[in-house]
PDB file of C-alpha atoms in Angstrom:
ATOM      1  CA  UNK A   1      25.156  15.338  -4.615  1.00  0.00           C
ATOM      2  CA  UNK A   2      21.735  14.779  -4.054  1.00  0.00           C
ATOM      3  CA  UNK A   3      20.011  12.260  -1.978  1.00  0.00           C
ATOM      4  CA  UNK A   4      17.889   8.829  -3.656  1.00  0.00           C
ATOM      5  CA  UNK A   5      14.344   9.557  -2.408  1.00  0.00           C
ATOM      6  CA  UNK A   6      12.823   6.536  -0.704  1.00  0.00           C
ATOM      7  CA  UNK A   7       9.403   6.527  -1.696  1.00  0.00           C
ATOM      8  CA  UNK A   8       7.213   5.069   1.057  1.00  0.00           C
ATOM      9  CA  UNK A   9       4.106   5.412  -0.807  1.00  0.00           C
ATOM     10  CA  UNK A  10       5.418   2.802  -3.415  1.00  0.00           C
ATOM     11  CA  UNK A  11       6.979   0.533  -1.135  1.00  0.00           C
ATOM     12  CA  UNK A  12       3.756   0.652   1.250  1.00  0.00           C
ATOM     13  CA  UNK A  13       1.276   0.199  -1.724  1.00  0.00           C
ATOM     14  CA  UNK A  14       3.626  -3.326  -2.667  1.00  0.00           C
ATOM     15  CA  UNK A  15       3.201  -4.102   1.029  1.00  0.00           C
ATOM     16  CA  UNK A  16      -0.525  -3.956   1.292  1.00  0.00           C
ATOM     17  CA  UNK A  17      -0.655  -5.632  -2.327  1.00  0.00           C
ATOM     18  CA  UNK A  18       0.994  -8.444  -0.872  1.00  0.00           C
ATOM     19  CA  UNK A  19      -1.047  -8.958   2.413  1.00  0.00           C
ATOM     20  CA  UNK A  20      -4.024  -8.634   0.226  1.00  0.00           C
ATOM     21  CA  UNK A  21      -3.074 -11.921  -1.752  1.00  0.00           C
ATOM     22  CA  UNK A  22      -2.136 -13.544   1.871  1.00  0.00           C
ATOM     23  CA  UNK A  23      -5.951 -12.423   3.078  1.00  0.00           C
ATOM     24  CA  UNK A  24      -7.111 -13.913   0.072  1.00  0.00           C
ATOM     25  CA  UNK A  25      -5.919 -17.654   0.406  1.00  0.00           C
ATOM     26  CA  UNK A  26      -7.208 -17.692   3.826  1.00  0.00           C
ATOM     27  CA  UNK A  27     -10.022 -19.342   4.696  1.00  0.00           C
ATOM     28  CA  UNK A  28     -11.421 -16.769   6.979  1.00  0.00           C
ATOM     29  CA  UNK A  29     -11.203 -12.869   6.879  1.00  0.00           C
ATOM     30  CA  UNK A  30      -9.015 -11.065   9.551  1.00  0.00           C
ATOM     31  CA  UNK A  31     -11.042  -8.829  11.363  1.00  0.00           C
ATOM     32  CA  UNK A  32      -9.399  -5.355  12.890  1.00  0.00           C
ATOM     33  CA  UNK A  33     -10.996  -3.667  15.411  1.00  0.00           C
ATOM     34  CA  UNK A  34     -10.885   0.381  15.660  1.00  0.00           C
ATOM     35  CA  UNK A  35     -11.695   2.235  18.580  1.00  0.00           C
ATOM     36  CA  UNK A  36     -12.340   5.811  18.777  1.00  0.00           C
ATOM     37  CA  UNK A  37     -13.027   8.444  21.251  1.00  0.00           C
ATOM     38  CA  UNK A  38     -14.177  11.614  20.345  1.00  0.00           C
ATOM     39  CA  UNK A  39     -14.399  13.640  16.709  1.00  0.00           C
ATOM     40  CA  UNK A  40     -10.549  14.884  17.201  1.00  0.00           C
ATOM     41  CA  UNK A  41     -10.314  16.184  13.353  1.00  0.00           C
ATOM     42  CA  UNK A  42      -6.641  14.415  12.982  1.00  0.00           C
ATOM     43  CA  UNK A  43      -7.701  10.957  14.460  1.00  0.00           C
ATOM     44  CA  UNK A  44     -11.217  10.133  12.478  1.00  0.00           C
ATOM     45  CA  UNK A  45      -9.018  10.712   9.535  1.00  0.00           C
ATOM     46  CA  UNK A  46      -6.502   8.439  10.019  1.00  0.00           C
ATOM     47  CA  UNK A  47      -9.081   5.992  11.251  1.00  0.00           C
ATOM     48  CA  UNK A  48     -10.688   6.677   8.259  1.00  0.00           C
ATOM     49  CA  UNK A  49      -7.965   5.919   6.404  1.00  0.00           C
ATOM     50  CA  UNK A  50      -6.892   2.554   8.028  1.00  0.00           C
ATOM     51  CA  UNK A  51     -10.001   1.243   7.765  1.00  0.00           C
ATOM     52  CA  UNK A  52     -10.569   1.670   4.214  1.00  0.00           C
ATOM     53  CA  UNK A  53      -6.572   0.096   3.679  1.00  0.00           C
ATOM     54  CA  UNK A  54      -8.259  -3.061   5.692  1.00  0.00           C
ATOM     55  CA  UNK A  55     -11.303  -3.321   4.136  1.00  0.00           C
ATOM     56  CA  UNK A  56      -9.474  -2.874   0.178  1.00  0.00           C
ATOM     57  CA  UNK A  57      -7.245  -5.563   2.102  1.00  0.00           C
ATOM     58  CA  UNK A  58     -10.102  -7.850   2.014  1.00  0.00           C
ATOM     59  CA  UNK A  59     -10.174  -7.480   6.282  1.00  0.00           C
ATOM     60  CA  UNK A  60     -13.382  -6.981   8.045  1.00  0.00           C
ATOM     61  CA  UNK A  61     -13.720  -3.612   9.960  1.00  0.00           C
ATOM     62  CA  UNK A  62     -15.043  -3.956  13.350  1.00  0.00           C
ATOM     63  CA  UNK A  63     -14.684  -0.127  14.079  1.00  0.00           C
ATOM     64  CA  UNK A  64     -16.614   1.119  17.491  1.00  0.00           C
ATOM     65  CA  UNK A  65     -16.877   5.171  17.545  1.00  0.00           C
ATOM     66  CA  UNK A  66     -17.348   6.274  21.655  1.00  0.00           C
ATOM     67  CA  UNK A  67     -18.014   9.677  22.881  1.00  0.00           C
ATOM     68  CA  UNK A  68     -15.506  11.960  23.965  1.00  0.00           C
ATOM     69  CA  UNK A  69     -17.239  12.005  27.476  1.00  0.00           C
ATOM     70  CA  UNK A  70     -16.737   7.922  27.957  1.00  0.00           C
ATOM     71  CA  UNK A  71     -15.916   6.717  31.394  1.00  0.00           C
ATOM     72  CA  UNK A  72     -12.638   4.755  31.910  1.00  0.00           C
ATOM     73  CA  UNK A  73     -14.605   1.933  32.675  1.00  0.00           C
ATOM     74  CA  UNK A  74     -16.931   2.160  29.313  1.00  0.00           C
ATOM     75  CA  UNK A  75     -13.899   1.697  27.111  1.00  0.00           C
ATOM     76  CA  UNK A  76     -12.299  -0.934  29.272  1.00  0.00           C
ATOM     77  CA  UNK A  77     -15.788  -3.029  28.764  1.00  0.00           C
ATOM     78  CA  UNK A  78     -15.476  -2.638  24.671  1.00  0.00           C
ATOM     79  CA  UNK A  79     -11.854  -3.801  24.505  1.00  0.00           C
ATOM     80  CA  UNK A  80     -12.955  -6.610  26.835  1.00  0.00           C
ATOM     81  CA  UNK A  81     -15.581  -7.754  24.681  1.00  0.00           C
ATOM     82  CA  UNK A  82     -13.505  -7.245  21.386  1.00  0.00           C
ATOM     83  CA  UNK A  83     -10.634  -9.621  23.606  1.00  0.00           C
ATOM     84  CA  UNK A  84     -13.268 -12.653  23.399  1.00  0.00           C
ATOM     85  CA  UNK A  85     -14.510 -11.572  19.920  1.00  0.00           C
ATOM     86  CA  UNK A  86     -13.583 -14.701  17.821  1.00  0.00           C
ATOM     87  CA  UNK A  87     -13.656 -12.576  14.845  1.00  0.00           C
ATOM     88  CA  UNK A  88     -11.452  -9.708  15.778  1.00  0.00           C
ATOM     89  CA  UNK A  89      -7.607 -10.536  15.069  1.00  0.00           C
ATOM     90  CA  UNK A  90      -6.209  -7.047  15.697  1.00  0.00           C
ATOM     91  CA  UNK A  91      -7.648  -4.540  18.156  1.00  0.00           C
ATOM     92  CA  UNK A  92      -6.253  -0.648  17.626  1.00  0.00           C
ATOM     93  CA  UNK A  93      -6.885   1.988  19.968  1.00  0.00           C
ATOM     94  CA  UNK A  94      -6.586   5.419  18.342  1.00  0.00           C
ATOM     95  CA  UNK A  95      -4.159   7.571  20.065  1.00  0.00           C
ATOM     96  CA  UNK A  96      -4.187  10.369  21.838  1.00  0.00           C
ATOM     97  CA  UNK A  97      -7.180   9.895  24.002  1.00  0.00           C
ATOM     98  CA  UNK A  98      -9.386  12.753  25.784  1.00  0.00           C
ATOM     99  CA  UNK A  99      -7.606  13.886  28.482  1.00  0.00           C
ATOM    100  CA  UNK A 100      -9.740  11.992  31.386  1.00  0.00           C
ATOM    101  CA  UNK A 101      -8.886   8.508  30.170  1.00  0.00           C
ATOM    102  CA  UNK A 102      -5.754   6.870  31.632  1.00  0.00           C
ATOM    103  CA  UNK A 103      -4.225   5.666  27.631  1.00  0.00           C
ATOM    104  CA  UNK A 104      -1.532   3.366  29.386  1.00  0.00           C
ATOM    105  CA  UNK A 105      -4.004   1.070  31.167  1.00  0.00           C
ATOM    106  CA  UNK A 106      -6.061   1.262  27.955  1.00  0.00           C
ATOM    107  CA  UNK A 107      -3.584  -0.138  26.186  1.00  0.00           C
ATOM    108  CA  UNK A 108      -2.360  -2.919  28.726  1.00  0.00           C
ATOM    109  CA  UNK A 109      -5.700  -4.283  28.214  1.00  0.00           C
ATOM    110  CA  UNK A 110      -5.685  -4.962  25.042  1.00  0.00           C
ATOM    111  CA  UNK A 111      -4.660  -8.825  24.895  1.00  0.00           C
ATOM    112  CA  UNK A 112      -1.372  -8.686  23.428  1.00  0.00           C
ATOM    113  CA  UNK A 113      -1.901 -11.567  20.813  1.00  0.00           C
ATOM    114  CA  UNK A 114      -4.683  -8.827  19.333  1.00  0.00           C
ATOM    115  CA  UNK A 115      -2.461  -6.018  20.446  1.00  0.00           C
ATOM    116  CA  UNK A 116      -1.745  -4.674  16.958  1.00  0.00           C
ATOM    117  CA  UNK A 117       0.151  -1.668  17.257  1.00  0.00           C
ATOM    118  CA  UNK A 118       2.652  -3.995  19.723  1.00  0.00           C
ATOM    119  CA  UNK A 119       2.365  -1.573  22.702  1.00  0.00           C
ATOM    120  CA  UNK A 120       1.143  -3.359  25.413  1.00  0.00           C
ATOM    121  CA  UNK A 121       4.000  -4.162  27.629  1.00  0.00           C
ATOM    122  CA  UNK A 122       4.259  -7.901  26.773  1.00  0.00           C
ATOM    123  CA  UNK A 123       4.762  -6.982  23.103  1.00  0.00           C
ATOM    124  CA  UNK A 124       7.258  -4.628  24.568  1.00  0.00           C
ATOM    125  CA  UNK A 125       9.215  -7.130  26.471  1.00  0.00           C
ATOM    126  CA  UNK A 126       8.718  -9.574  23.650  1.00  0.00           C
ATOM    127  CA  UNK A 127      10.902  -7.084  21.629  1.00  0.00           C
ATOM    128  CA  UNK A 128      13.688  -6.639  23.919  1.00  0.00           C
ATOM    129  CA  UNK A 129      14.106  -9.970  24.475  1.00  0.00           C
ATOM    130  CA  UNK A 130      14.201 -10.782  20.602  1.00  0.00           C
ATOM    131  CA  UNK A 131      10.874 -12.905  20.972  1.00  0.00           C
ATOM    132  CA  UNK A 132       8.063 -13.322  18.531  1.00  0.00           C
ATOM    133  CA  UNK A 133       5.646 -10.687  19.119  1.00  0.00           C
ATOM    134  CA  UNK A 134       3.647  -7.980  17.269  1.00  0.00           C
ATOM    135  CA  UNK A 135       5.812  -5.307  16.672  1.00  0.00           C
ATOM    136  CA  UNK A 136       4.826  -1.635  16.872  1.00  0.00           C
ATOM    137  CA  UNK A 137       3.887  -0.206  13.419  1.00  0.00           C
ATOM    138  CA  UNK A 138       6.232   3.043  12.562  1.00  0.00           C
ATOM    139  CA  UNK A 139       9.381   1.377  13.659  1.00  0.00           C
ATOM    140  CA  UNK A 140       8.480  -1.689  11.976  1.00  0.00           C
ATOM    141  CA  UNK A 141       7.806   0.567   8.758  1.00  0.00           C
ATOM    142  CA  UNK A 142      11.377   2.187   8.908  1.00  0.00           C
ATOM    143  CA  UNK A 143      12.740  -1.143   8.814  1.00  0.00           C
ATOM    144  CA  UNK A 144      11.202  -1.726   5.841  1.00  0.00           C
ATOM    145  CA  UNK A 145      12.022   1.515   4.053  1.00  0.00           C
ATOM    146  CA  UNK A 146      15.479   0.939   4.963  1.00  0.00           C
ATOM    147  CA  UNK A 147      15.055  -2.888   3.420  1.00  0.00           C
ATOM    148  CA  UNK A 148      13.175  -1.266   0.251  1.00  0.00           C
ATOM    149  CA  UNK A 149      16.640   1.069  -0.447  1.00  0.00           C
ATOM    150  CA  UNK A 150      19.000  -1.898  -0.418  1.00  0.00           C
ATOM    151  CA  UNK A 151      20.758  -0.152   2.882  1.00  0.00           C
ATOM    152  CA  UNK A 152      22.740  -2.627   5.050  1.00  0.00           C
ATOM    153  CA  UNK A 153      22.021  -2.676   8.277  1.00  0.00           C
ATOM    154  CA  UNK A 154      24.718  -5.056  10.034  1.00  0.00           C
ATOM    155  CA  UNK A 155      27.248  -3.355  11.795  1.00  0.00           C
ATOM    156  CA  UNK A 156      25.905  -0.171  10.497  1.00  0.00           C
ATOM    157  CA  UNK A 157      26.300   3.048  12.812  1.00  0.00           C
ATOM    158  CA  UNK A 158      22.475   3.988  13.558  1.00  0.00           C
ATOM    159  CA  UNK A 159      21.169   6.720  15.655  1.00  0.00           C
ATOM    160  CA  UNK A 160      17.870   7.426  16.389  1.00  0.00           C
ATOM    161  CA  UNK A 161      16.723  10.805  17.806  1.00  0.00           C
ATOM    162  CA  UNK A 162      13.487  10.550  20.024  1.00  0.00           C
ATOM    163  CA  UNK A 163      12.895   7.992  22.744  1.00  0.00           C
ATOM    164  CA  UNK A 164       9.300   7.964  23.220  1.00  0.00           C
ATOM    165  CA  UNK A 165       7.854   4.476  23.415  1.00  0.00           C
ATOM    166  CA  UNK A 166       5.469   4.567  19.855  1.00  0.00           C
ATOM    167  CA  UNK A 167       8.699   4.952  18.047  1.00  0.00           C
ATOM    168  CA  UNK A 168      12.140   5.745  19.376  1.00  0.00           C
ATOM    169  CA  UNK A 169      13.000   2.974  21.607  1.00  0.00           C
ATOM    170  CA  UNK A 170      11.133   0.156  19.560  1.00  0.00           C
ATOM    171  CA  UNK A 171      12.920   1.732  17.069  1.00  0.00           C
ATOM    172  CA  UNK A 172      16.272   1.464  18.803  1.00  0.00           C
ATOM    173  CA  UNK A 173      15.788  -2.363  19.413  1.00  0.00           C
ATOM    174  CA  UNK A 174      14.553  -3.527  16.173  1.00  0.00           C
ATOM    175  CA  UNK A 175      17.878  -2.020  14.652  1.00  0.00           C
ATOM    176  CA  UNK A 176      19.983  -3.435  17.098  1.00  0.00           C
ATOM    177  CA  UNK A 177      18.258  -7.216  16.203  1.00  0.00           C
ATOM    178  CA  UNK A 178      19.418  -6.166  13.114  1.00  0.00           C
ATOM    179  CA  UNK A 179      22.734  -5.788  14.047  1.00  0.00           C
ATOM    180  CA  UNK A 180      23.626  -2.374  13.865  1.00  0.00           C
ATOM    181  CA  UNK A 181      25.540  -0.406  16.216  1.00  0.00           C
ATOM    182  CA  UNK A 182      22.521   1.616  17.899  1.00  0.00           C
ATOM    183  CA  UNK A 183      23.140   5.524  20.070  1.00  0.00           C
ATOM    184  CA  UNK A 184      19.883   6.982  21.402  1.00  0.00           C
ATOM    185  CA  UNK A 185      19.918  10.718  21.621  1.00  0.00           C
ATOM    186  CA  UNK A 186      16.771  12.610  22.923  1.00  0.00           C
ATOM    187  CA  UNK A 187      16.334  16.564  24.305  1.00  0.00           C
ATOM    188  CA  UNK A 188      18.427  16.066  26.817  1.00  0.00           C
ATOM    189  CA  UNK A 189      21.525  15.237  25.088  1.00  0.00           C
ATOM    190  CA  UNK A 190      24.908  17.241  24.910  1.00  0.00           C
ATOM    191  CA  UNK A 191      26.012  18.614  20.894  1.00  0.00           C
ATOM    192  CA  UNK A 192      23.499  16.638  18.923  1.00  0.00           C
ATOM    193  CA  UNK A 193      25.480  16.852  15.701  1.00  0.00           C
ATOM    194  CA  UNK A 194      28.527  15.539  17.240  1.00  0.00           C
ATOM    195  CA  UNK A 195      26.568  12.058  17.588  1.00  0.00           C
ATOM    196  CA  UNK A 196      24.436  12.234  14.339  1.00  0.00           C
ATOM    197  CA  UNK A 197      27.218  13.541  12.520  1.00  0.00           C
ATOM    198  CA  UNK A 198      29.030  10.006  12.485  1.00  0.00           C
ATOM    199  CA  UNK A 199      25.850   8.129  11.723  1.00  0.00           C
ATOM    200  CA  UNK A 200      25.507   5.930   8.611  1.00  0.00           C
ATOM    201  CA  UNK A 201      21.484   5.781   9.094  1.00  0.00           C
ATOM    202  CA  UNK A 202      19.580   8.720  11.541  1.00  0.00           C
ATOM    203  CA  UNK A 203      16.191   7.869  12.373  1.00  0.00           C
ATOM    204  CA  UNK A 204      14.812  11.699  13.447  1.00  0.00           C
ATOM    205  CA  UNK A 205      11.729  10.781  15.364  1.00  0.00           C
ATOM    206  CA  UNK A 206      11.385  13.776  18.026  1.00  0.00           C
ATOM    207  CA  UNK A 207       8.492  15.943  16.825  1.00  0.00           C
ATOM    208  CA  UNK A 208      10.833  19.079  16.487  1.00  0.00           C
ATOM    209  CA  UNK A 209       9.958  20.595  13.315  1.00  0.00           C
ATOM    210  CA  UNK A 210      13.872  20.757  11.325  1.00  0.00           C
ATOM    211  CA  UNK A 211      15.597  19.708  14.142  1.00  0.00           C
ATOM    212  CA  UNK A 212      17.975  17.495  11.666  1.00  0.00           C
ATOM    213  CA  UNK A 213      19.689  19.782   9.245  1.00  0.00           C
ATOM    214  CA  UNK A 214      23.182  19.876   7.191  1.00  0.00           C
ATOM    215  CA  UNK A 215      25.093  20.351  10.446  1.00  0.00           C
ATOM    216  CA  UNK A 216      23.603  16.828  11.655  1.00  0.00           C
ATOM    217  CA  UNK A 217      24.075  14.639   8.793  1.00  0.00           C
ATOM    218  CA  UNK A 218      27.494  12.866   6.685  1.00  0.00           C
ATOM    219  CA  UNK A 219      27.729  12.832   3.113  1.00  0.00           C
ATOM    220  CA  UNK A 220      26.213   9.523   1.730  1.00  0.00           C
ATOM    221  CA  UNK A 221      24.167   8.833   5.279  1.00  0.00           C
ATOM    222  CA  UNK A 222      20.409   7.454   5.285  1.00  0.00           C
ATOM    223  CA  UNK A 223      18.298   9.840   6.675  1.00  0.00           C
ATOM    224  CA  UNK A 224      14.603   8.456   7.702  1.00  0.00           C
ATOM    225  CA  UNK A 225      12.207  11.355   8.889  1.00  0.00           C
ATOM    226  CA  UNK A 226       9.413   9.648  11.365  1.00  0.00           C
ATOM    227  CA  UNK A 227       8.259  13.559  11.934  1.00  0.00           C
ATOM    228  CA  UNK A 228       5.379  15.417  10.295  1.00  0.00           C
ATOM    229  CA  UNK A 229       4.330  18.544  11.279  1.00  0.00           C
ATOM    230  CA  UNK A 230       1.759  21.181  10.040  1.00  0.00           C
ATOM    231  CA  UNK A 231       3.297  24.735  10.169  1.00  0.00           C
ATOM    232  CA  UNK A 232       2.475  28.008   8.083  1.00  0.00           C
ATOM    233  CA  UNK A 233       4.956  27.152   5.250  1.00  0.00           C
ATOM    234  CA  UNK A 234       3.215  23.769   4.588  1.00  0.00           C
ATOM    235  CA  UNK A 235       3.856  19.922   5.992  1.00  0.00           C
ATOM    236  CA  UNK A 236       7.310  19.308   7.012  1.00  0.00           C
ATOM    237  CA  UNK A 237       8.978  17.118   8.992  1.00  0.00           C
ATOM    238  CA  UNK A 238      12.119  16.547  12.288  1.00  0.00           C
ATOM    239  CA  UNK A 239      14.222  17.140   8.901  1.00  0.00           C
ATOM    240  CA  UNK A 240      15.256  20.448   7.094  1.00  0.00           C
ATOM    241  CA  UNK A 241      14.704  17.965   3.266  1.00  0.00           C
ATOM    242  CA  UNK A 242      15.689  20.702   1.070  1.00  0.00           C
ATOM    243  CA  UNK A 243      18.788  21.410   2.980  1.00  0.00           C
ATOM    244  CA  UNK A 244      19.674  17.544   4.046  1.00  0.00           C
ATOM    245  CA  UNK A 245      18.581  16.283   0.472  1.00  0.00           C
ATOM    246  CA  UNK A 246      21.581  17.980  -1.456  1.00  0.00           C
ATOM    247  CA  UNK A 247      23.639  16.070   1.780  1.00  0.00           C
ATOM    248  CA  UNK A 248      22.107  12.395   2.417  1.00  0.00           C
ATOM    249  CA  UNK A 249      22.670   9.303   0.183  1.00  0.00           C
ATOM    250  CA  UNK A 250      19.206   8.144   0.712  1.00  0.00           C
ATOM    251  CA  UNK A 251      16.062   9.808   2.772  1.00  0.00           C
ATOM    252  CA  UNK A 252      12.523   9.698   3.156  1.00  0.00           C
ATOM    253  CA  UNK A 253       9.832  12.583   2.048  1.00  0.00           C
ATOM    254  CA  UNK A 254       7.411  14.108   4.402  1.00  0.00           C
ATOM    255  CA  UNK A 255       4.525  13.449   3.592  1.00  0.00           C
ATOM    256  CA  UNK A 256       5.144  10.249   1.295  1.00  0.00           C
ATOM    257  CA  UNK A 257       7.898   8.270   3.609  1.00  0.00           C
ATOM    258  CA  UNK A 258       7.458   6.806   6.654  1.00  0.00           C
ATOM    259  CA  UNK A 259       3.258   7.630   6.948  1.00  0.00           C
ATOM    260  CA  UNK A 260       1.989   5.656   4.573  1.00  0.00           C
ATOM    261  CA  UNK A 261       4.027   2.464   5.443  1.00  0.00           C
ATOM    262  CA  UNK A 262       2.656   2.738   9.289  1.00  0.00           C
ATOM    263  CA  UNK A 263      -0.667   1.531   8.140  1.00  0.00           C
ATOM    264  CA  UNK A 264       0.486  -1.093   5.091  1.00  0.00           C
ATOM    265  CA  UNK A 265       2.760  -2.364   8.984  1.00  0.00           C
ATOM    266  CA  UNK A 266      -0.596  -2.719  10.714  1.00  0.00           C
ATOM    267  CA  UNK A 267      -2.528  -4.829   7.895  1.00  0.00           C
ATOM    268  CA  UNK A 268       0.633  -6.992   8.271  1.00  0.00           C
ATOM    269  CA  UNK A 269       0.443  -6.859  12.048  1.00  0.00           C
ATOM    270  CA  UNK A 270      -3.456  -8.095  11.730  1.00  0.00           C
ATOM    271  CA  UNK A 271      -2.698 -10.855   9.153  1.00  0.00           C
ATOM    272  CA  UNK A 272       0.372 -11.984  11.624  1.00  0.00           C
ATOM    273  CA  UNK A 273      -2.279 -12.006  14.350  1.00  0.00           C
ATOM    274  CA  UNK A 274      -4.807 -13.645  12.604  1.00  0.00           C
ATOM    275  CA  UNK A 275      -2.176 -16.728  11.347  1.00  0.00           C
ATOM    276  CA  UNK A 276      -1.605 -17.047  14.869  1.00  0.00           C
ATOM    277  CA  UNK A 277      -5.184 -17.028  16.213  1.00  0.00           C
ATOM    278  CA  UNK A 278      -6.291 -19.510  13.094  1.00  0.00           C
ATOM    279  CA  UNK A 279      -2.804 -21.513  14.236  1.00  0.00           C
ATOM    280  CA  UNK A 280      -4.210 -21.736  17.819  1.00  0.00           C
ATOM    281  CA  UNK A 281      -7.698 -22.508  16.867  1.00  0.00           C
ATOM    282  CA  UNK A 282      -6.618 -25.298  14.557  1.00  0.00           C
ATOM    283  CA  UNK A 283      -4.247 -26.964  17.251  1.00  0.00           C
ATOM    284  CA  UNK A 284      -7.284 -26.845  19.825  1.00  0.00           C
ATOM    285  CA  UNK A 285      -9.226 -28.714  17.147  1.00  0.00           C
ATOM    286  CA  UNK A 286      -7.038 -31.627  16.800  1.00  0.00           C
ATOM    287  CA  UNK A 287      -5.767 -32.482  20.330  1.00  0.00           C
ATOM    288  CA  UNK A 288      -7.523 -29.981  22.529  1.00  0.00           C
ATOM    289  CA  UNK A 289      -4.501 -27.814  23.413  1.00  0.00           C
ATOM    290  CA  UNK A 290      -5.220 -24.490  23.133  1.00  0.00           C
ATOM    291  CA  UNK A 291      -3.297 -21.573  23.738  1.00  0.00           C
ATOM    292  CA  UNK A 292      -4.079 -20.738  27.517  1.00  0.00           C
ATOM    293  CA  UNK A 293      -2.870 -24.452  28.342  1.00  0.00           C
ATOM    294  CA  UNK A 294       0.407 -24.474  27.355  1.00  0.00           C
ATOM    295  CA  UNK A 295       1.555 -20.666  25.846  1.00  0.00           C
ATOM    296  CA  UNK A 296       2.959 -22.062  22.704  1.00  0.00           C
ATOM    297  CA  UNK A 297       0.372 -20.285  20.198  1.00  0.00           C
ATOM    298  CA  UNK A 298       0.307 -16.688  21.768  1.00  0.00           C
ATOM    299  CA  UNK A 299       4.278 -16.691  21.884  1.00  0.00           C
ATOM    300  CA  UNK A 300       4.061 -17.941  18.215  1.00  0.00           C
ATOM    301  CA  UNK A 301       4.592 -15.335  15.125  1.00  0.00           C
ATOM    302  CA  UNK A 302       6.418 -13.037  13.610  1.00  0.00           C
ATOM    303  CA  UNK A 303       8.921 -10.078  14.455  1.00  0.00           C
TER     304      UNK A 303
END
């Protein structure tokens, strides 16, 4: 047996297509805002990267590079001013930041309605409560993948290795609004395979090179691999592929799976965010109500 490769790239590049022809019939360009700190090799690339996807997207890119020696307070003033922008929709703040800078109260200042990569803790409670809200990018991608392969989700067993807040437990609740039957498992947990094992879809997302191999996974399962890691032998990801490939009914490549469908999930996130800021804008137009007065608009959107 061997396993039908989900092909992110594809799936991704229809995705972006798509928001491209939504940017297009608007009558004003989303604008995303990237911020980042320091010349960390990794990040400029994939800010790089996502802000060439916005701008082929038709977006506007409202990046702001700061020096890795920026006070707390300098970057709290930029993502205050990009808050009251008018012309920034989606505000991204490139993780992991230099060691001085506290990220969590970064992020909580990002004004969730702009909070594009759905961490700020509204977005987060918006999500376990099964509220519209911005939605954080990977596990939002995964969803999609999953979508893409025709795999059906309702009352399927899903478990999802890694808890970390950027992916494992957004990950968790998205699949159980979906209706599947949801186990968490993380580094702490007793016999790993004994819990995978039974899994119709595993969602390996805990940043252990191969942790997942044949031992882990049923024949026929959906394996999704949220890992990537650089090691001697080349990229690889929380998956052994070669070994889990000849296993799995369905899984994702690394690279080629889950990456390149995190950043087609935060064009849609801006777009989403930009509906709902032109939504808002348009309702304080014709009777004066705008969002601050009675909530509706920033609760409005899409999950």
């Amino acid at each position: 047996m061997s396993a039908t490769i989900i092909d992110g790239k594809a799936v991704a590049q229809t995705l972006r297509h798509r928001v491209a022809q939504e940017v297009a019939a608007l009558d004003r360009r989303p604008g995303l805002a990237t911020i980042l700190v320091g010349e960390d090799p990794a990040s400029a690339i994939y800010v790089s990267n996502k802000r060439k996807l916005c701008v082929e997207a038709g977006m506007r890119d409202r990046h702001r590079l700061l020096s890795a020696q920026v006070s707390q307070a300098e970057v709290e003033d930029v993502i205050d001013e990009l808050n009251l922008d008018p012309e920034v929709d989606g505000i991204l703040l490139q993780l992991p930041l230099p060691k001085h800078l506290d990220a969590p109260s970064l992020i909580e200042r990002i004004d969730p309605d702009k909070d594009v990569d759905g961490l700020t803790e509204t977005n987060a409670g918006r999500l376990a409560l099964g509220r519209p809200g911005l939605r954080p990018c990977t596990p939002s991608g995964v969803i999609q993948l999953l979508d893409s392969a025709g795999i059906h989700l309702e009352g399927a067993h899903a478990v999802v290795v890694g808890r970390s807040d950027l992916v494992g437990r957004p990950q968790a609740q998205l699949l159980l609004v979906r209706d599947a039957t949801v186990t968490v498992c993380h580094r702490h947990t007793r016999d790993l395979a004994s819990h995978t094992r039974d899994a119709d879809i595993v969602v390996a997302a805990a940043g252990v090179p191969k942790l997942i191999g044949a031992e882990h996974i049923k024949p026929g399962a959906t394996v999704i691999d949220v890992g990537i890691h650089r090691t001697e032998g080349g990229l690889c990801g929380d998956v052994d592929f070669d070994v889990v490939a000849g296993i799995a009914g369905h899984i994702t490549p690394v690279p080629g799976g889950v990456g390149p469908m995190t950043i087609a999930t935060l064009l849609r996130n801006t777009l989403t965010a930009a509906n709902l800021h032109n939504s808002s804008h348009r309702e304080t137009r014709t009777n004066g109500s705008g969002p601050a007065r009675d909530g509706v608009a920033v609760t409005a959107g899409h999950p």
